[in-house]
Structure formats: structure tokens, C-alpha cells
Coordinates of C-alpha atoms in Angstrom, one line a residue:
X1 CA 21.3 -8.9 -16.5
X2 CA 18.8 -8.3 -14.0
X3 CA 16.1 -10.8 -13.5
X4 CA 13.4 -9.4 -11.4
X5 CA 11.0 -11.9 -9.5
X6 CA 7.5 -10.7 -9.2
X7 CA 6.0 -11.0 -5.5
X8 CA 2.6 -10.7 -6.0
X9 CA -0.2 -12.9 -5.7
X10 CA -2.5 -14.0 -8.1
X11 CA -5.5 -12.2 -6.3
X12 CA -3.5 -9.0 -5.6
X13 CA -2.7 -9.4 -9.4
X14 CA -6.2 -10.2 -10.4
X15 CA -7.7 -7.6 -8.2
X16 CA -4.9 -4.9 -8.1
X17 CA -4.5 -4.1 -4.5
X18 CA -1.9 -2.4 -2.9
X19 CA -0.5 -3.7 -0.1
X20 CA -1.6 -1.1 1.9
X21 CA -5.0 -1.5 0.9
X22 CA -4.6 -5.3 1.8
X23 CA -3.5 -4.1 5.1
X24 CA -6.5 -2.0 5.5
X25 CA -9.1 -4.9 4.8
X26 CA -7.5 -7.2 6.7
X27 CA -7.7 -5.1 9.6
X28 CA -11.1 -4.0 8.9
X29 CA -11.9 -8.0 9.0
X30 CA -10.5 -7.9 12.7
X31 CA -13.6 -5.4 13.7
X32 CA -11.1 -2.4 13.8
X33 CA -12.6 0.8 12.6
X34 CA -11.2 3.6 10.5
X35 CA -9.9 5.4 13.4
X36 CA -8.0 2.3 15.0
X37 CA -6.5 1.2 12.0
X38 CA -4.9 4.9 11.2
X39 CA -3.3 4.8 14.7
X40 CA -2.2 0.9 14.6
X41 CA -0.7 2.3 10.7
X42 CA 0.5 5.5 11.7
X43 CA -1.9 7.5 9.2
X44 CA -5.0 9.3 9.7
X45 CA -8.7 8.2 9.7
X46 CA -9.0 9.9 6.3
X47 CA -6.1 8.6 4.7
X48 CA -7.5 4.9 5.8
X49 CA -11.3 5.2 4.1
X50 CA -9.2 6.4 1.1
X51 CA -7.7 3.1 0.9
X52 CA -10.9 1.2 2.2
X53 CA -13.3 3.0 -0.8
X54 CA -10.3 1.8 -3.4
X55 CA -10.5 -1.5 -2.2
X56 CA -14.4 -0.9 -2.2
X57 CA -14.5 -0.5 -6.0
X58 CA -11.9 -2.8 -7.0
X59 CA -13.7 -6.0 -5.5
X60 CA -17.2 -4.2 -6.8
X61 CA -18.6 -4.0 -3.2
X62 CA -21.2 -1.8 -1.4
X63 CA -19.3 -1.5 1.9
X64 CA -16.7 -2.8 4.0
X65 CA -18.6 -5.7 5.0
X66 CA -19.2 -7.1 1.6
X67 CA -15.7 -5.7 0.6
X68 CA -14.0 -8.2 3.8
X69 CA -16.7 -11.4 2.6
X70 CA -14.6 -10.7 -1.2
X71 CA -11.7 -10.3 0.3
X72 CA -12.2 -13.4 2.3
X73 CA -13.5 -15.5 -0.8
X74 CA -11.0 -14.3 -3.1
X75 CA -7.8 -15.2 -0.6
X76 CA -6.4 -11.9 -0.6
X77 CA -6.6 -12.0 3.2
X78 CA -6.7 -15.2 6.1
X79 CA -10.2 -15.2 8.2
X80 CA -9.5 -13.8 11.6

């Protein structure tokens, strides 16, 4: 019998953010643009925008700034 341990946090489960989405919103909280985040993570700007739009939808945020504030309040990311 194999036991699978759940390694996701409660905040991740509640809002179902992927690890990449959390990475992206964390970089936004540090003042990085989509282009900069894409360069850091080795992805295109469009891919980063896709992830950030998903974060905004999942957190019911109208902007990146609002998404960062909500992610901080929910403990999804730590203050920079």
C-alpha cells in the first residue's frame, strides 16, 4: 500500500492556484513585469500573462495589484 501525502497548503487548496501561478503572483508582488518574470522563469511574456489572468480570475481580482493584496491577505505569498 502506498500513502500519498498532500503537500499543498490550505490557501492553495481553497483557491486552487498552481505552483506556477503562485510563482508569478509572488514576482508581481516584488514589482516585476510580465516580461521580467518570463525572463526569470524562462517562459514567454504571453505565458506569464496567461498565468496571471488565471490568478486574477481565481482570486476574483480586477487587477494584478488587487490580486497581490488578496494573495498576501490569504497567506498564499509572503510580503516582499
